[in-house]
Amino acid sequence: MSRLHHSNIVSLEACYDTPKLVVLIMELVSGGELFQDIISRNEGYSERDAMQYTRQICSALAYLHSLGIAHRDLKPENLLLSDDKKSIKLTDFGFSKEVGDVLKTACGTAIYVAPEVISAATYDTSCDIWSAGVITYILLSAHIPFDGADEAEIFAKIQQAQYTFPSVLFGNVSEYAKDFIRKIFVVNPRKRMTAKQCLHHLWLDDKNMDKMNYVPFEPLFKQNILKFTESQLFKKETTNI
């Protein structure tokens, strides 16, 4: 981590070895988790906000991938906000790996994991892009794209890229945003957008700002984000019991 220097990545300030521990001193990031901030903010939250967050996520990934590093555990809990709440900070590199190594280990969190990781095939940095697509879908709808009664059903839908854009959730979302997600949820990782291509997509282009919905999402959106975060916390706690 010491060689990572990017405005959207939490930096490692120092590292010390002790007889029993390795002590990592990380950059102080006190803005809290991204989704918690969306829930607690007083002002409205719109597609434009989702776009700006997504662009920062893709910028961090483009930098990591240019160094040949896959994060492998991209999820909302690992997206923190800077003190001024304006910048995303990607953290938790416990599963990160250089793609020069053979990547075959199934890791990450079920609802964000890419098809190639589930199928136990070798994979590369493109697995992070799939996870970014899942987060983008949630940022726009407050729902997950691949849901099911159990993990097996969720994995089956992921492996077939079986998702929809329900009008009740995406009725006010631009076609640019939907196209962005479509080009990420591609089962074949070689045909999936790269982080660099994501940054050049029309949805993340400031020139198209006027084509986006600036109207804040309904208050129900924040309630659904809250339900989502609480359900994920519950699953995490029960898994640890």
PDB file of C-alpha atoms in Angstrom:
ATOM      1  CA  MET A   1       0.000   0.000   0.000  1.00  0.00           C
ATOM      2  CA  SER A   2       2.918   2.342   0.561  1.00  0.00           C
ATOM      3  CA  ARG A   3       3.192   2.934  -3.184  1.00  0.00           C
ATOM      4  CA  LEU A   4      -0.450   3.944  -3.591  1.00  0.00           C
ATOM      5  CA  HIS A   5      -0.910   7.687  -3.926  1.00  0.00           C
ATOM      6  CA  HIS A   6      -4.317   8.767  -5.195  1.00  0.00           C
ATOM      7  CA  SER A   7      -6.878  11.279  -3.956  1.00  0.00           C
ATOM      8  CA  ASN A   8      -9.587   8.602  -3.803  1.00  0.00           C
ATOM      9  CA  ILE A   9      -7.556   5.973  -1.951  1.00  0.00           C
ATOM     10  CA  VAL A  10      -6.776   5.962   1.770  1.00  0.00           C
ATOM     11  CA  SER A  11      -3.017   6.335   2.093  1.00  0.00           C
ATOM     12  CA  LEU A  12      -0.607   4.391   4.272  1.00  0.00           C
ATOM     13  CA  GLU A  13       1.347   6.955   6.296  1.00  0.00           C
ATOM     14  CA  ALA A  14       3.764   4.618   8.082  1.00  0.00           C
ATOM     15  CA  CYS A  15       4.405   0.984   8.949  1.00  0.00           C
ATOM     16  CA  TYR A  16       6.185  -0.399  12.014  1.00  0.00           C
ATOM     17  CA  ASP A  17       7.223  -3.916  12.976  1.00  0.00           C
ATOM     18  CA  THR A  18       7.012  -4.996  16.607  1.00  0.00           C
ATOM     19  CA  PRO A  19       7.885  -8.416  18.077  1.00  0.00           C
ATOM     20  CA  LYS A  20       4.212  -9.391  17.953  1.00  0.00           C
ATOM     21  CA  LEU A  21       2.490  -7.040  15.536  1.00  0.00           C
ATOM     22  CA  VAL A  22       2.789  -5.111  12.319  1.00  0.00           C
ATOM     23  CA  VAL A  23       1.435  -1.617  12.970  1.00  0.00           C
ATOM     24  CA  LEU A  24      -0.062   0.305  10.049  1.00  0.00           C
ATOM     25  CA  ILE A  25      -0.696   4.026  10.420  1.00  0.00           C
ATOM     26  CA  MET A  26      -3.334   5.073   7.911  1.00  0.00           C
ATOM     27  CA  GLU A  27      -4.569   8.442   6.711  1.00  0.00           C
ATOM     28  CA  LEU A  28      -7.277   9.790   9.008  1.00  0.00           C
ATOM     29  CA  VAL A  29     -10.598   9.784   7.160  1.00  0.00           C
ATOM     30  CA  SER A  30     -13.378  11.096   9.380  1.00  0.00           C
ATOM     31  CA  GLY A  31     -16.234  11.664   6.927  1.00  0.00           C
ATOM     32  CA  GLY A  32     -17.822   8.276   7.630  1.00  0.00           C
ATOM     33  CA  GLU A  33     -19.120   5.615   5.243  1.00  0.00           C
ATOM     34  CA  LEU A  34     -20.645   6.739   1.943  1.00  0.00           C
ATOM     35  CA  PHE A  35     -24.074   5.142   2.392  1.00  0.00           C
ATOM     36  CA  GLN A  36     -24.392   6.377   5.972  1.00  0.00           C
ATOM     37  CA  ASP A  37     -23.752   9.914   4.732  1.00  0.00           C
ATOM     38  CA  ILE A  38     -26.455   9.595   2.063  1.00  0.00           C
ATOM     39  CA  ILE A  39     -28.904   8.508   4.765  1.00  0.00           C
ATOM     40  CA  SER A  40     -28.046  11.319   7.182  1.00  0.00           C
ATOM     41  CA  ARG A  41     -27.656  14.261   4.778  1.00  0.00           C
ATOM     42  CA  ASN A  42     -30.205  17.044   5.008  1.00  0.00           C
ATOM     43  CA  GLU A  43     -30.024  18.109   1.381  1.00  0.00           C
ATOM     44  CA  GLY A  44     -31.467  16.098  -1.485  1.00  0.00           C
ATOM     45  CA  TYR A  45     -29.686  13.254  -3.258  1.00  0.00           C
ATOM     46  CA  SER A  46     -29.928  12.931  -7.046  1.00  0.00           C
ATOM     47  CA  GLU A  47     -28.550  11.065 -10.043  1.00  0.00           C
ATOM     48  CA  ARG A  48     -25.866  13.711 -10.349  1.00  0.00           C
ATOM     49  CA  ASP A  49     -24.589  12.787  -6.878  1.00  0.00           C
ATOM     50  CA  ALA A  50     -24.564   9.106  -7.841  1.00  0.00           C
ATOM     51  CA  MET A  51     -22.618   9.948 -10.998  1.00  0.00           C
ATOM     52  CA  GLN A  52     -19.991  11.941  -9.122  1.00  0.00           C
ATOM     53  CA  TYR A  53     -19.485   9.158  -6.589  1.00  0.00           C
ATOM     54  CA  THR A  54     -19.235   6.563  -9.350  1.00  0.00           C
ATOM     55  CA  ARG A  55     -16.667   8.622 -11.222  1.00  0.00           C
ATOM     56  CA  GLN A  56     -14.460   8.803  -8.134  1.00  0.00           C
ATOM     57  CA  ILE A  57     -14.753   5.050  -7.592  1.00  0.00           C
ATOM     58  CA  CYS A  58     -13.759   4.418 -11.207  1.00  0.00           C
ATOM     59  CA  SER A  59     -10.881   6.877 -10.914  1.00  0.00           C
ATOM     60  CA  ALA A  60      -9.505   4.971  -7.917  1.00  0.00           C
ATOM     61  CA  LEU A  61      -9.896   1.663  -9.770  1.00  0.00           C
ATOM     62  CA  ALA A  62      -8.257   2.989 -12.940  1.00  0.00           C
ATOM     63  CA  TYR A  63      -5.242   3.992 -10.849  1.00  0.00           C
ATOM     64  CA  LEU A  64      -5.076   0.645  -9.033  1.00  0.00           C
ATOM     65  CA  HIS A  65      -5.472  -1.326 -12.237  1.00  0.00           C
ATOM     66  CA  SER A  66      -2.756   0.713 -13.969  1.00  0.00           C
ATOM     67  CA  LEU A  67      -0.438  -0.645 -11.267  1.00  0.00           C
ATOM     68  CA  GLY A  68      -1.685  -4.173 -11.866  1.00  0.00           C
ATOM     69  CA  ILE A  69      -3.581  -4.372  -8.572  1.00  0.00           C
ATOM     70  CA  ALA A  70      -7.067  -5.833  -8.102  1.00  0.00           C
ATOM     71  CA  HIS A  71      -8.921  -4.732  -4.953  1.00  0.00           C
ATOM     72  CA  ARG A  72     -11.211  -7.807  -4.912  1.00  0.00           C
ATOM     73  CA  ASP A  73     -13.528  -6.621  -2.137  1.00  0.00           C
ATOM     74  CA  LEU A  74     -15.174  -3.475  -3.447  1.00  0.00           C
ATOM     75  CA  LYS A  75     -18.343  -2.761  -1.456  1.00  0.00           C
ATOM     76  CA  PRO A  76     -20.023   0.265   0.175  1.00  0.00           C
ATOM     77  CA  GLU A  77     -18.468  -0.421   3.576  1.00  0.00           C
ATOM     78  CA  ASN A  78     -15.049   0.126   2.010  1.00  0.00           C
ATOM     79  CA  LEU A  79     -15.986   3.530   0.612  1.00  0.00           C
ATOM     80  CA  LEU A  80     -15.302   6.298   3.111  1.00  0.00           C
ATOM     81  CA  LEU A  81     -15.699  10.052   2.736  1.00  0.00           C
ATOM     82  CA  SER A  82     -13.115  12.755   3.289  1.00  0.00           C
ATOM     83  CA  ASP A  83     -13.583  15.248   6.114  1.00  0.00           C
ATOM     84  CA  ASP A  84     -15.378  17.710   3.812  1.00  0.00           C
ATOM     85  CA  LYS A  85     -17.623  14.896   2.478  1.00  0.00           C
ATOM     86  CA  LYS A  86     -16.604  15.688  -1.108  1.00  0.00           C
ATOM     87  CA  SER A  87     -14.137  12.902  -1.887  1.00  0.00           C
ATOM     88  CA  ILE A  88     -14.537   9.142  -1.735  1.00  0.00           C
ATOM     89  CA  LYS A  89     -11.690   7.218  -0.134  1.00  0.00           C
ATOM     90  CA  LEU A  90     -11.326   3.551  -1.057  1.00  0.00           C
ATOM     91  CA  THR A  91     -10.029   1.468   1.850  1.00  0.00           C
ATOM     92  CA  ASP A  92      -9.515  -2.114   3.108  1.00  0.00           C
ATOM     93  CA  PHE A  93      -6.945  -3.769   0.879  1.00  0.00           C
ATOM     94  CA  GLY A  94      -6.944  -7.054   2.788  1.00  0.00           C
ATOM     95  CA  PHE A  95      -7.947  -9.049  -0.317  1.00  0.00           C
ATOM     96  CA  SER A  96      -6.027  -6.965  -2.860  1.00  0.00           C
ATOM     97  CA  LYS A  97      -3.628  -8.786  -5.146  1.00  0.00           C
ATOM     98  CA  GLU A  98      -1.277  -8.065  -7.994  1.00  0.00           C
ATOM     99  CA  VAL A  99      -2.621  -9.533 -11.206  1.00  0.00           C
ATOM    100  CA  GLY A 100       0.818 -10.878 -12.038  1.00  0.00           C
ATOM    101  CA  ASP A 101      -0.177 -13.620  -9.624  1.00  0.00           C
ATOM    102  CA  VAL A 102      -2.751 -16.190 -10.703  1.00  0.00           C
ATOM    103  CA  LEU A 103      -6.069 -15.009  -9.284  1.00  0.00           C
ATOM    104  CA  LYS A 104      -8.377 -17.937  -8.615  1.00  0.00           C
ATOM    105  CA  THR A 105      -9.381 -17.522  -4.980  1.00  0.00           C
ATOM    106  CA  ALA A 106     -13.082 -16.932  -4.459  1.00  0.00           C
ATOM    107  CA  CYS A 107     -13.229 -13.865  -2.240  1.00  0.00           C
ATOM    108  CA  GLY A 108     -15.313 -10.752  -1.761  1.00  0.00           C
ATOM    109  CA  THR A 109     -18.926 -10.281  -0.693  1.00  0.00           C
ATOM    110  CA  ALA A 110     -21.635 -12.349  -2.391  1.00  0.00           C
ATOM    111  CA  ILE A 111     -23.860  -9.630  -3.872  1.00  0.00           C
ATOM    112  CA  TYR A 112     -20.893  -7.720  -5.353  1.00  0.00           C
ATOM    113  CA  VAL A 113     -18.843 -10.615  -6.702  1.00  0.00           C
ATOM    114  CA  ALA A 114     -18.246 -11.045 -10.447  1.00  0.00           C
ATOM    115  CA  PRO A 115     -19.361 -14.120 -12.446  1.00  0.00           C
ATOM    116  CA  GLU A 116     -15.808 -15.262 -13.150  1.00  0.00           C
ATOM    117  CA  VAL A 117     -15.001 -15.305  -9.435  1.00  0.00           C
ATOM    118  CA  ILE A 118     -18.034 -17.501  -8.724  1.00  0.00           C
ATOM    119  CA  SER A 119     -17.143 -19.944 -11.489  1.00  0.00           C
ATOM    120  CA  ALA A 120     -13.666 -20.449  -9.977  1.00  0.00           C
ATOM    121  CA  ALA A 121     -12.011 -19.398 -13.227  1.00  0.00           C
ATOM    122  CA  THR A 122      -8.868 -17.315 -13.284  1.00  0.00           C
ATOM    123  CA  TYR A 123      -9.718 -13.635 -13.242  1.00  0.00           C
ATOM    124  CA  ASP A 124      -8.150 -10.186 -13.226  1.00  0.00           C
ATOM    125  CA  THR A 125      -8.905  -6.561 -12.383  1.00  0.00           C
ATOM    126  CA  SER A 126     -12.202  -6.661 -14.300  1.00  0.00           C
ATOM    127  CA  CYS A 127     -13.796  -8.291 -11.241  1.00  0.00           C
ATOM    128  CA  ASP A 128     -13.589  -4.868  -9.552  1.00  0.00           C
ATOM    129  CA  ILE A 129     -15.528  -3.249 -12.387  1.00  0.00           C
ATOM    130  CA  TRP A 130     -18.435  -5.635 -11.897  1.00  0.00           C
ATOM    131  CA  SER A 131     -18.492  -4.738  -8.195  1.00  0.00           C
ATOM    132  CA  ALA A 132     -18.452  -1.041  -9.107  1.00  0.00           C
ATOM    133  CA  GLY A 133     -21.475  -1.686 -11.331  1.00  0.00           C
ATOM    134  CA  VAL A 134     -23.370  -3.227  -8.428  1.00  0.00           C
ATOM    135  CA  ILE A 135     -22.578  -0.217  -6.242  1.00  0.00           C
ATOM    136  CA  THR A 136     -23.677   2.148  -9.030  1.00  0.00           C
ATOM    137  CA  TYR A 137     -26.976   0.279  -9.365  1.00  0.00           C
ATOM    138  CA  ILE A 138     -27.545   0.666  -5.620  1.00  0.00           C
ATOM    139  CA  LEU A 139     -26.565   4.349  -5.697  1.00  0.00           C
ATOM    140  CA  LEU A 140     -29.289   4.919  -8.295  1.00  0.00           C
ATOM    141  CA  SER A 141     -32.045   2.703  -6.901  1.00  0.00           C
ATOM    142  CA  ALA A 142     -31.313   1.791  -3.249  1.00  0.00           C
ATOM    143  CA  HIS A 143     -31.752  -1.860  -4.284  1.00  0.00           C
ATOM    144  CA  ILE A 144     -29.361  -4.619  -5.305  1.00  0.00           C
ATOM    145  CA  PRO A 145     -29.437  -5.835  -8.925  1.00  0.00           C
ATOM    146  CA  PHE A 146     -29.064  -9.531  -8.127  1.00  0.00           C
ATOM    147  CA  ASP A 147     -31.298 -10.773  -5.341  1.00  0.00           C
ATOM    148  CA  GLY A 148     -32.546 -14.165  -4.306  1.00  0.00           C
ATOM    149  CA  ALA A 149     -33.817 -16.371  -1.517  1.00  0.00           C
ATOM    150  CA  ASP A 150     -30.319 -17.646  -0.830  1.00  0.00           C
ATOM    151  CA  GLU A 151     -26.735 -17.300  -1.984  1.00  0.00           C
ATOM    152  CA  ALA A 152     -27.123 -20.026  -4.612  1.00  0.00           C
ATOM    153  CA  GLU A 153     -29.969 -18.140  -6.304  1.00  0.00           C
ATOM    154  CA  ILE A 154     -28.033 -14.870  -6.154  1.00  0.00           C
ATOM    155  CA  PHE A 155     -24.984 -16.513  -7.726  1.00  0.00           C
ATOM    156  CA  ALA A 156     -27.120 -18.063 -10.482  1.00  0.00           C
ATOM    157  CA  LYS A 157     -28.487 -14.627 -11.404  1.00  0.00           C
ATOM    158  CA  ILE A 158     -25.018 -13.074 -11.331  1.00  0.00           C
ATOM    159  CA  GLN A 159     -23.603 -15.750 -13.628  1.00  0.00           C
ATOM    160  CA  GLN A 160     -26.364 -15.030 -16.147  1.00  0.00           C
ATOM    161  CA  ALA A 161     -26.321 -11.248 -15.605  1.00  0.00           C
ATOM    162  CA  GLN A 162     -30.033 -11.557 -14.859  1.00  0.00           C
ATOM    163  CA  TYR A 163     -31.194  -8.122 -13.727  1.00  0.00           C
ATOM    164  CA  THR A 164     -33.769  -5.482 -14.674  1.00  0.00           C
ATOM    165  CA  PHE A 165     -34.390  -1.742 -14.405  1.00  0.00           C
ATOM    166  CA  PRO A 166     -37.831  -1.634 -12.731  1.00  0.00           C
ATOM    167  CA  SER A 167     -39.627   1.574 -13.681  1.00  0.00           C
ATOM    168  CA  VAL A 168     -40.600   2.168 -10.061  1.00  0.00           C
ATOM    169  CA  LEU A 169     -36.870   2.409  -9.252  1.00  0.00           C
ATOM    170  CA  PHE A 170     -35.352   3.707 -12.498  1.00  0.00           C
ATOM    171  CA  GLY A 171     -38.192   5.758 -13.957  1.00  0.00           C
ATOM    172  CA  ASN A 172     -36.329   9.012 -13.302  1.00  0.00           C
ATOM    173  CA  VAL A 173     -32.843   7.712 -14.083  1.00  0.00           C
ATOM    174  CA  SER A 174     -31.223   8.730 -17.387  1.00  0.00           C
ATOM    175  CA  GLU A 175     -30.544   6.312 -20.238  1.00  0.00           C
ATOM    176  CA  TYR A 176     -26.870   7.259 -19.930  1.00  0.00           C
ATOM    177  CA  ALA A 177     -26.777   5.747 -16.436  1.00  0.00           C
ATOM    178  CA  LYS A 178     -28.578   2.586 -17.529  1.00  0.00           C
ATOM    179  CA  ASP A 179     -26.222   2.174 -20.487  1.00  0.00           C
ATOM    180  CA  PHE A 180     -23.259   2.559 -18.138  1.00  0.00           C
ATOM    181  CA  ILE A 181     -24.549  -0.305 -15.998  1.00  0.00           C
ATOM    182  CA  ARG A 182     -25.361  -2.478 -19.029  1.00  0.00           C
ATOM    183  CA  LYS A 183     -21.782  -2.188 -20.268  1.00  0.00           C
ATOM    184  CA  ILE A 184     -20.503  -3.320 -16.886  1.00  0.00           C
ATOM    185  CA  PHE A 185     -22.876  -6.223 -16.286  1.00  0.00           C
ATOM    186  CA  VAL A 186     -21.327  -8.281 -19.072  1.00  0.00           C
ATOM    187  CA  VAL A 187     -20.573 -11.878 -18.101  1.00  0.00           C
ATOM    188  CA  ASN A 188     -17.490 -12.119 -20.320  1.00  0.00           C
ATOM    189  CA  PRO A 189     -14.873  -9.996 -18.500  1.00  0.00           C
ATOM    190  CA  ARG A 190     -13.034  -9.351 -21.770  1.00  0.00           C
ATOM    191  CA  LYS A 191     -16.102  -7.562 -23.143  1.00  0.00           C
ATOM    192  CA  ARG A 192     -16.772  -5.635 -19.937  1.00  0.00           C
ATOM    193  CA  MET A 193     -15.736  -1.985 -19.738  1.00  0.00           C
ATOM    194  CA  THR A 194     -12.393  -1.313 -18.100  1.00  0.00           C
ATOM    195  CA  ALA A 195     -12.038   1.360 -15.421  1.00  0.00           C
ATOM    196  CA  LYS A 196     -10.486   3.657 -17.993  1.00  0.00           C
ATOM    197  CA  GLN A 197     -13.367   3.091 -20.408  1.00  0.00           C
ATOM    198  CA  CYS A 198     -15.826   3.756 -17.584  1.00  0.00           C
ATOM    199  CA  LEU A 199     -14.261   7.174 -17.063  1.00  0.00           C
ATOM    200  CA  HIS A 200     -14.799   7.965 -20.753  1.00  0.00           C
ATOM    201  CA  HIS A 201     -18.415   6.801 -20.794  1.00  0.00           C
ATOM    202  CA  LEU A 202     -20.968   9.501 -21.639  1.00  0.00           C
ATOM    203  CA  TRP A 203     -22.621   9.181 -18.222  1.00  0.00           C
ATOM    204  CA  LEU A 204     -19.457  10.311 -16.448  1.00  0.00           C
ATOM    205  CA  ASP A 205     -18.858  13.162 -18.890  1.00  0.00           C
ATOM    206  CA  ASP A 206     -19.579  16.623 -17.452  1.00  0.00           C
ATOM    207  CA  LYS A 207     -20.809  17.705 -20.894  1.00  0.00           C
ATOM    208  CA  ASN A 208     -23.910  15.571 -20.395  1.00  0.00           C
ATOM    209  CA  MET A 209     -24.839  16.980 -17.001  1.00  0.00           C
ATOM    210  CA  ASP A 210     -27.870  18.745 -18.460  1.00  0.00           C
ATOM    211  CA  LYS A 211     -29.285  15.391 -19.598  1.00  0.00           C
ATOM    212  CA  MET A 212     -29.337  14.002 -16.072  1.00  0.00           C
ATOM    213  CA  ASN A 213     -32.065  14.187 -13.508  1.00  0.00           C
ATOM    214  CA  TYR A 214     -31.178  16.866 -10.967  1.00  0.00           C
ATOM    215  CA  VAL A 215     -34.431  16.368  -9.094  1.00  0.00           C
ATOM    216  CA  PRO A 216     -33.678  14.737  -5.729  1.00  0.00           C
ATOM    217  CA  PHE A 217     -34.836  11.150  -5.392  1.00  0.00           C
ATOM    218  CA  GLU A 218     -37.924  10.583  -3.260  1.00  0.00           C
ATOM    219  CA  PRO A 219     -37.463  10.460   0.546  1.00  0.00           C
ATOM    220  CA  LEU A 220     -38.240   6.753   0.255  1.00  0.00           C
ATOM    221  CA  PHE A 221     -34.828   6.352  -1.405  1.00  0.00           C
ATOM    222  CA  LYS A 222     -33.016   7.167   1.840  1.00  0.00           C
ATOM    223  CA  GLN A 223     -35.310   4.841   3.761  1.00  0.00           C
ATOM    224  CA  ASN A 224     -34.475   2.035   1.340  1.00  0.00           C
ATOM    225  CA  ILE A 225     -30.742   2.736   1.606  1.00  0.00           C
ATOM    226  CA  LEU A 226     -31.117   2.545   5.390  1.00  0.00           C
ATOM    227  CA  LYS A 227     -32.953  -0.781   5.123  1.00  0.00           C
ATOM    228  CA  PHE A 228     -30.254  -2.066   2.800  1.00  0.00           C
ATOM    229  CA  THR A 229     -27.360  -1.104   5.100  1.00  0.00           C
ATOM    230  CA  GLU A 230     -29.146  -2.530   8.139  1.00  0.00           C
ATOM    231  CA  SER A 231     -29.830  -5.822   6.339  1.00  0.00           C
ATOM    232  CA  GLN A 232     -26.182  -6.118   5.299  1.00  0.00           C
ATOM    233  CA  LEU A 233     -25.045  -5.413   8.861  1.00  0.00           C
ATOM    234  CA  PHE A 234     -27.465  -8.049  10.165  1.00  0.00           C
ATOM    235  CA  LYS A 235     -26.150 -10.633   7.697  1.00  0.00           C
ATOM    236  CA  LYS A 236     -22.575  -9.799   8.692  1.00  0.00           C
ATOM    237  CA  GLU A 237     -23.303 -10.150  12.409  1.00  0.00           C
ATOM    238  CA  THR A 238     -25.224 -13.419  12.049  1.00  0.00           C
ATOM    239  CA  THR A 239     -22.450 -14.835   9.858  1.00  0.00           C
ATOM    240  CA  ASN A 240     -19.955 -14.072  12.622  1.00  0.00           C
ATOM    241  CA  ILE A 241     -21.995 -15.859  15.315  1.00  0.00           C
TER     242      ILE A 241
END
